[in-house]
Coordinates of C-alpha atoms and ligand atoms in Angstrom, one line a residue:
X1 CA -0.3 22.5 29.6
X2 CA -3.1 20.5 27.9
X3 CA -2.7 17.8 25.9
X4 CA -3.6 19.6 22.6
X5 CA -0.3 22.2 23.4
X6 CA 2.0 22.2 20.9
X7 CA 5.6 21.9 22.0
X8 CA 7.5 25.2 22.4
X9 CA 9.2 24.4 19.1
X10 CA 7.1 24.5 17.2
X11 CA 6.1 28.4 18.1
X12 CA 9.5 29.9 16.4
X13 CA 9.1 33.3 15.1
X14 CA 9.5 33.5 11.2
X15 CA 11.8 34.9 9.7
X16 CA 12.8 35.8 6.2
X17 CA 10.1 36.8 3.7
X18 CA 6.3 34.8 3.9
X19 CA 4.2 33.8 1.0
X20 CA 1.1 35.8 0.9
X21 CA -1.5 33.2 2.0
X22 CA 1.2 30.6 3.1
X23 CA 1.6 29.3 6.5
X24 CA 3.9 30.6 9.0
X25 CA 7.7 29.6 8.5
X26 CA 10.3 28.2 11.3
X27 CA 13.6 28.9 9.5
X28 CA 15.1 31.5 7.3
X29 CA 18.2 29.7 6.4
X30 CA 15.8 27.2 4.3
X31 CA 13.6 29.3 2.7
X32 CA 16.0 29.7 -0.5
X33 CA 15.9 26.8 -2.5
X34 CA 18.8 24.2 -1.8
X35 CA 21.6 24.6 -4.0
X36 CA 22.3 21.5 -6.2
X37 CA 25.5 20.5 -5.5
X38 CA 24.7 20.9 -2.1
X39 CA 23.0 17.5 -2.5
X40 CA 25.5 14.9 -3.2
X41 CA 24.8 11.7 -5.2
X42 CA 27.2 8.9 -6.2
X43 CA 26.7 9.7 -9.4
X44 CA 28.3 13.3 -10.1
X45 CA 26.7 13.1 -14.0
X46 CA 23.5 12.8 -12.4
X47 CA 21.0 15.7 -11.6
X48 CA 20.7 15.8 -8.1
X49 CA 17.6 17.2 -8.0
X50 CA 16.3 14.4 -10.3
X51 CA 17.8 11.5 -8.1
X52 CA 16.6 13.3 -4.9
X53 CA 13.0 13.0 -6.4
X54 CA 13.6 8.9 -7.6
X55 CA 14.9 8.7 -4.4
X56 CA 11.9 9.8 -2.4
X57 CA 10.0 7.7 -4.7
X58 CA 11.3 4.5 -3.1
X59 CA 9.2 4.7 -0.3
X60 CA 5.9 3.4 -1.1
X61 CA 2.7 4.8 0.5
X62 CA -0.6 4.8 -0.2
X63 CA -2.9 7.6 -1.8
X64 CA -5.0 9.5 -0.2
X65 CA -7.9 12.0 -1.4
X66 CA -7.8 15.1 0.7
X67 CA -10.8 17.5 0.8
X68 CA -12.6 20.2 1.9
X69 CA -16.1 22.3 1.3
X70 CA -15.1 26.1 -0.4
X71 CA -18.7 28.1 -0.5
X72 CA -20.3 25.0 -0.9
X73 CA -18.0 23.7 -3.5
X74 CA -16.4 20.8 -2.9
X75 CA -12.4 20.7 -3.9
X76 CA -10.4 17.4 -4.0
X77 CA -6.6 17.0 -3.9
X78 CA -4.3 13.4 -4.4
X79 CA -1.9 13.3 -1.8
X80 CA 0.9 11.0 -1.0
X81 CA 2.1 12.6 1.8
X82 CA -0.3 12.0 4.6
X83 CA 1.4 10.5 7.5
X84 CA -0.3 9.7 10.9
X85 CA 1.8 11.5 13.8
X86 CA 0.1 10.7 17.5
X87 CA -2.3 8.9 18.8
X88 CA -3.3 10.8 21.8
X89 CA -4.3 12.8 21.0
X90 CA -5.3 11.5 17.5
X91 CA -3.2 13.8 15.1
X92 CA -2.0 13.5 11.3
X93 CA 0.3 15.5 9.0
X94 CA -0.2 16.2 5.3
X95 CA 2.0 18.6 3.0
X96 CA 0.5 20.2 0.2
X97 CA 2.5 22.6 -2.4
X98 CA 1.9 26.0 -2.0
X99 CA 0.8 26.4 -5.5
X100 CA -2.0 23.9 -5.1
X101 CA -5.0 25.4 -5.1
X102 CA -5.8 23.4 -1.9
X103 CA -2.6 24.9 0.0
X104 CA -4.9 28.4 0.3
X105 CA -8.2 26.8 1.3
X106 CA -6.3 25.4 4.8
X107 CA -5.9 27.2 7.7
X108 CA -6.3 26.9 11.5
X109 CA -9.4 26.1 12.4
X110 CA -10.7 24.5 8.8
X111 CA -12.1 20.8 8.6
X112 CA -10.9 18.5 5.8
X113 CA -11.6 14.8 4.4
X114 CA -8.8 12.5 4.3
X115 CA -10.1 9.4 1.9
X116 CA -7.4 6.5 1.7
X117 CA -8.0 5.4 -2.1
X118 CA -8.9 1.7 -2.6
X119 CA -6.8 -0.3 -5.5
X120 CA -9.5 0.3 -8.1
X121 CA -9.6 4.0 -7.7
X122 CA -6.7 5.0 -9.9
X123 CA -8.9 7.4 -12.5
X124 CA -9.8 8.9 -9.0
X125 CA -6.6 9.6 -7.8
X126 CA -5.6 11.0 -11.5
X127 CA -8.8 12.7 -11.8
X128 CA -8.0 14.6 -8.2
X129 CA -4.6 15.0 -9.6
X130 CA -5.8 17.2 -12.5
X131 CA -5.6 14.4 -14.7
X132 CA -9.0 13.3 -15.4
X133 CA -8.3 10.3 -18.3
X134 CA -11.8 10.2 -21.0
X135 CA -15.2 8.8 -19.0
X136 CA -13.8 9.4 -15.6
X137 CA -16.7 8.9 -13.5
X138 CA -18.2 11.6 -11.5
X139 CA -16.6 11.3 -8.5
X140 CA -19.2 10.9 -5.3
X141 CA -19.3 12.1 -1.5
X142 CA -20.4 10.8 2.2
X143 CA -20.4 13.8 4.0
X144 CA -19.2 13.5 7.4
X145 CA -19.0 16.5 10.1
X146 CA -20.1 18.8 7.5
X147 CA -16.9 17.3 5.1
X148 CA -16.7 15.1 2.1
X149 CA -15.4 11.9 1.8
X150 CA -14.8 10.2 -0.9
X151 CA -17.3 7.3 -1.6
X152 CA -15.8 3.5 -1.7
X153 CA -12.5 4.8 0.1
X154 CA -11.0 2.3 1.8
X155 CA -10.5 4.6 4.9
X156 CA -12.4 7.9 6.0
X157 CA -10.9 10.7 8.9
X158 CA -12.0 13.9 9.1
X159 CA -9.8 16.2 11.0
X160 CA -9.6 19.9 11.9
X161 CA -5.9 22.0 11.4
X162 CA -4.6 22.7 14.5
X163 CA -1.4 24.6 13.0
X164 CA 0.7 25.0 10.2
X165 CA 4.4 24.9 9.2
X166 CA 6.5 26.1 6.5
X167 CA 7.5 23.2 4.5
X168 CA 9.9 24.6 1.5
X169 CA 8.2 25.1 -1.2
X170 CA 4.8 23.0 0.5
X171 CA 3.4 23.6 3.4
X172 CA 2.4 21.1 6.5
X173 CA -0.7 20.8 7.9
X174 CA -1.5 19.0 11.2
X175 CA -5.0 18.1 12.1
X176 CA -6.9 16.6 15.0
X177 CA -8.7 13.3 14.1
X178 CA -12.3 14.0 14.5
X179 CA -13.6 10.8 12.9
X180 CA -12.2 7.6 11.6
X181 CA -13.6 5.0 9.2
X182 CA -12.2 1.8 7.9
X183 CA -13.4 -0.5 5.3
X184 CA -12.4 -4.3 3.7
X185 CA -10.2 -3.8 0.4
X186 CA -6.8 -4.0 -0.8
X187 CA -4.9 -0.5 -1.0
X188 CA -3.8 1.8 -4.2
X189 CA -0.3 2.2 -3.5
X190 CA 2.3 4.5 -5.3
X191 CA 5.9 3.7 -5.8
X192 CA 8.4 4.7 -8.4
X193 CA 6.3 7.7 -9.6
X194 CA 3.6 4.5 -10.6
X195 CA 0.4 3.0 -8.9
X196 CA 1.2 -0.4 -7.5
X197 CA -1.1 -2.9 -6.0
X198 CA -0.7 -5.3 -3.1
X199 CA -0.3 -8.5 -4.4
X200 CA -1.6 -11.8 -2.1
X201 CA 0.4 -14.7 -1.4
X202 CA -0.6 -16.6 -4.4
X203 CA -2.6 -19.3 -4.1
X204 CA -4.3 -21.6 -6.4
X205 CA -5.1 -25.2 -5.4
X206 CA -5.0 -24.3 -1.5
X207 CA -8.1 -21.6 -2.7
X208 CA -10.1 -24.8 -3.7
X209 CA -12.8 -25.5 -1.1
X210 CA -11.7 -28.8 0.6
X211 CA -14.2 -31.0 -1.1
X212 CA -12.6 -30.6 -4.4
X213 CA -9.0 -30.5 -3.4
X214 CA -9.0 -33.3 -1.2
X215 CA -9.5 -35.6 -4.0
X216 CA -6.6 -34.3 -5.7
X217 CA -4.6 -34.1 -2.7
X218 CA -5.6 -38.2 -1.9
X219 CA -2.8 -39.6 -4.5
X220 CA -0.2 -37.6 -2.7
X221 CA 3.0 -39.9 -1.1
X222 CA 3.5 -38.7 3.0
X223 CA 6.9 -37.8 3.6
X224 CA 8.6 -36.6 6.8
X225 CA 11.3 -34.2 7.4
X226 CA 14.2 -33.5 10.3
X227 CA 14.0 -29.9 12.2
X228 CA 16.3 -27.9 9.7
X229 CA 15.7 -29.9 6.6
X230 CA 14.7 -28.3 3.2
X231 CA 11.3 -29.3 1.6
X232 CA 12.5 -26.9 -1.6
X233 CA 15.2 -24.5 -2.1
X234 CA 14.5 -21.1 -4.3
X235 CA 15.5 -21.4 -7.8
X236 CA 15.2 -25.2 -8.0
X237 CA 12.9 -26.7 -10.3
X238 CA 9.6 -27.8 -8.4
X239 CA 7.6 -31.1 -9.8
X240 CA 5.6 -31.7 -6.7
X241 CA 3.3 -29.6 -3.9
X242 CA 3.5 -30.2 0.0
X243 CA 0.4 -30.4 2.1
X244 CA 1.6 -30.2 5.3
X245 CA 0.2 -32.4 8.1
X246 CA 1.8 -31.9 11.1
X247 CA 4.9 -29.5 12.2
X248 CA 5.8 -25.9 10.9
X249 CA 7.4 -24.7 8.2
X250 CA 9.5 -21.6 7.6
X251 CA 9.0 -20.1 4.3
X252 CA 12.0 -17.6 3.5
X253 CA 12.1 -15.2 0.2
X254 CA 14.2 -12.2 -0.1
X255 CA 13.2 -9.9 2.5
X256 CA 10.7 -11.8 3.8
X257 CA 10.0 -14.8 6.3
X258 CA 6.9 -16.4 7.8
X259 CA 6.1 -19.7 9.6
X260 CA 3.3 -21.6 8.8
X261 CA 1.6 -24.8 10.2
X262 CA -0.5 -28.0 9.4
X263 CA -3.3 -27.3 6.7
X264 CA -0.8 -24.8 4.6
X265 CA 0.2 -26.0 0.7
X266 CA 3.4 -24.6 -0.6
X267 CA 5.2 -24.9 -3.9
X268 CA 1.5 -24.8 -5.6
X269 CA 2.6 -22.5 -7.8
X270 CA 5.6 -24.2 -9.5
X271 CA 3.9 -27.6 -9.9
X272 CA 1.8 -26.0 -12.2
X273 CA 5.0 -24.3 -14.4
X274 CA 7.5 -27.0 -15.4
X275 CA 10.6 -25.3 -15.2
X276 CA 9.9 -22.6 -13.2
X277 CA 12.3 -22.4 -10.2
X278 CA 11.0 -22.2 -6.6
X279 CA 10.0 -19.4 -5.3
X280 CA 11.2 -19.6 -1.5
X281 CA 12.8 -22.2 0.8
X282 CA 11.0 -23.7 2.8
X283 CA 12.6 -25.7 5.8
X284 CA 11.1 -27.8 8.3
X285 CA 11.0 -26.0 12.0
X286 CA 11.2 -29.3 14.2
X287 CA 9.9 -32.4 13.2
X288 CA 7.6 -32.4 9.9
X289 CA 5.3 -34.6 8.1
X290 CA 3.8 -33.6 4.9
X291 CA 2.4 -35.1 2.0
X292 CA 4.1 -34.7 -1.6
X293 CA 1.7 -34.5 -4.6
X294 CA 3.4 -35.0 -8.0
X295 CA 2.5 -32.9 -11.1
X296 CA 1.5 -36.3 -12.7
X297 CA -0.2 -37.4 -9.9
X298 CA -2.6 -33.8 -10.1
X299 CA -2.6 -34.6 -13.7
X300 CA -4.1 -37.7 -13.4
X301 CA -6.5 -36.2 -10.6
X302 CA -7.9 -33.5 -12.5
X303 CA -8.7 -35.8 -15.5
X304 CA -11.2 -37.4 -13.3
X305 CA -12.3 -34.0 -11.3
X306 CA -13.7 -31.9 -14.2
X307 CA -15.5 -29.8 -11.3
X308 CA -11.8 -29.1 -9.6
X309 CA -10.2 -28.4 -13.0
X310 CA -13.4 -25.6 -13.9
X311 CA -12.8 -24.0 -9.9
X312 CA -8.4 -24.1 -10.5
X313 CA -9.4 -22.3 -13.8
X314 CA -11.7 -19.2 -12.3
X315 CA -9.0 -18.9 -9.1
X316 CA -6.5 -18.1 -11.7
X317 CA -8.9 -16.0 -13.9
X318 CA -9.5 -13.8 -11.0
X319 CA -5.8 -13.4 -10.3
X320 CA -5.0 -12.3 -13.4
X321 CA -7.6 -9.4 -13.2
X322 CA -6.5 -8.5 -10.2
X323 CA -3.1 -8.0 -11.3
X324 CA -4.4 -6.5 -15.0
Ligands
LIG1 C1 -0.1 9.8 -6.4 C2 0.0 11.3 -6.3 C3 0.4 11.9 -5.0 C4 0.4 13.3 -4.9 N1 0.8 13.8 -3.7 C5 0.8 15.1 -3.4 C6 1.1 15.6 -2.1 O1 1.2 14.9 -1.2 N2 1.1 16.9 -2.0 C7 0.8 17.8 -3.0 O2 0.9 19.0 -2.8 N3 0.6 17.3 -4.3 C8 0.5 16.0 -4.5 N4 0.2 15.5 -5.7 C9 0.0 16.4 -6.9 C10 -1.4 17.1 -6.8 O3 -2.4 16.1 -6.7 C11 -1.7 17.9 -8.1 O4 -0.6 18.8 -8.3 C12 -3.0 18.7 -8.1 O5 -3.3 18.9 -9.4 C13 -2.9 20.0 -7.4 O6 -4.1 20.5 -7.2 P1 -4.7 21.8 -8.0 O7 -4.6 21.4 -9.5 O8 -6.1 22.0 -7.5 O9 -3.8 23.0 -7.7 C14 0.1 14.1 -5.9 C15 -0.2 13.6 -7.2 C16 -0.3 12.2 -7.3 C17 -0.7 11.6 -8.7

């Protein structure tokens, strides 16, 4: 058997009526639509087919653009459901509805475009969605292996179907990687039925290059801390920033952990928001020694540091158009 041989499987007969154009199917028993109270929800008001949706919305992906060449015409799809599924040999699955006009182009044998979308390509992804919103720009093409790809994607592949499976109402598509691309850039993500965006760790005065925040940082107090001890709890309020010197600190949030060493500011965000609770604990990992930076003491700094005040300004500017 070579490597590209599907397993046995995935070779069941079909049975049942086919779809004139659709893939083969694997299993009669599914091809009528699930009944609804077959699907069971806590809530017995509740449409299950609705929840079933919101529910599959919980898991986040990213977007993709998937197309192919038709008589020389190119044709674009948004698709959410891309997942990769082996590496060797390179393979990925998408599943297209069988009334998208795509669903018909794709066959054994046929080449398409997979472009992961980058965060600013929403009108894009509508546009490819048959929602093109007013001035959506022409969308543009690198054409790879004979297949388009859409231009300022964050990632490129080009793969070939290798065989198809009945899906329900879609259909599933496995391809053989042929090419791979990957760019710099921050993903569109979809969650919730919305486009989401990664957000960054937020940083503001640890964004300053160190000539300007040193002198800010030079009024700070050292202070040292036992393995286990708290710098900040969440939800307290925060009057001060850590630098820390030497040691490792654990930051915890809900659902997430990381450690982080000497050179890393924390609580930067707070001391610029009286009143605002913390946003994570952050305990000492061994032996610490850090030093604490008042919100009068950056005050006073920035008084006398017009160029540091200008830089904390833009740094915050840009983070609010990346999250606008
Ligand atoms: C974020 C997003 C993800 C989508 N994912 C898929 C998908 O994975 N499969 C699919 O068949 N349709 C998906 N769609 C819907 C199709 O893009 C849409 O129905 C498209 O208009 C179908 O193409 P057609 O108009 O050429 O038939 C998605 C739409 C959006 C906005």
């Amino acid at each position: 058997m070579s490597s590209m041989d599907p397993p046995s499987e995935f070779e069941l007969p079909m049975h049942g009526a086919a779809i004139a154009g659709a893939p083969e199917g694997i299993g009669e028993s599914l091809d009528a639509p699930p009944e609804p109270e077959l699907l069971e929800t806590p809530d017995h008001d509740a449409d299950p087919l609705v929840e079933f949706r919101r529910t599959l919305g919980m898991f986040a992906t990213g977007v993709t653009v998937i197309t192919v060449v038709v008589d020389e015409q190119v044709h674009g799809m948004t698709a959410n459901a891309f997942m990769s599924v082996s590496l060797s040999p390179p393979l990925i699955l998408i599943s297209i509805d069988r009334k998208a006009r795509l669903n018909a182009m794709l066959r054994e044998g046929v080449r398409f475009g997979v472009s992961v979308l980058e965060a600013g390509q929403r009108v894009l992804s509508d546009r490819f969605a048959g929602r093109p919103g007013e001035g959506t720009p022409e969308p543009r093409f690198e054409v790879v292996h004979a297949t388009p790809l859409v231009e300022g994607a964050l990632a490129h592949l080009v793969a070939r179907v290798v065989r198809s499976y009945w899906g329900g109402d879609h259909s599933l598509f496995l391809g053989r990687v042929e090419y791979v691309y990957y760019g710099d850039g921050t993903p569109l993500l979809f969650h919730g039925g919305r486009y989401e965006r990664v957000v960054r760790d937020p940083q503001v005065f640890s964004a300053l290059p160190a000539q300007l925040l040193q002198p800010l940082l030079a009024t700070g107090v050292e202070a040292s801390f036992a393995d286990g001890e708290a710098l900040m709890r969440r939800g307290e309020t925060g009057d001060s920033l850590y630098l820390v010197l030497e040691g490792q600190v654990r930051v915890e949030r809900p659902g997430r952990f990381l450690s982080l060493g000497a050179g890393t500011v924390v609580g930067e965000i707070e001391v610029l928001d009286p009143g605002a609770g913390r946003i994570a604990d952050v305990i000492a990992e061994g032996e610490v020694r850090a030093l604490r930076v008042t919100r009068d003491d950056l005050r006073t700094a920035l008084g006398t540091q017009p160029r540091a005040a200008l830089a904390l300004i833009e740094i915050l500017a840009s983070r609010f158009r990346e999250l606008s």
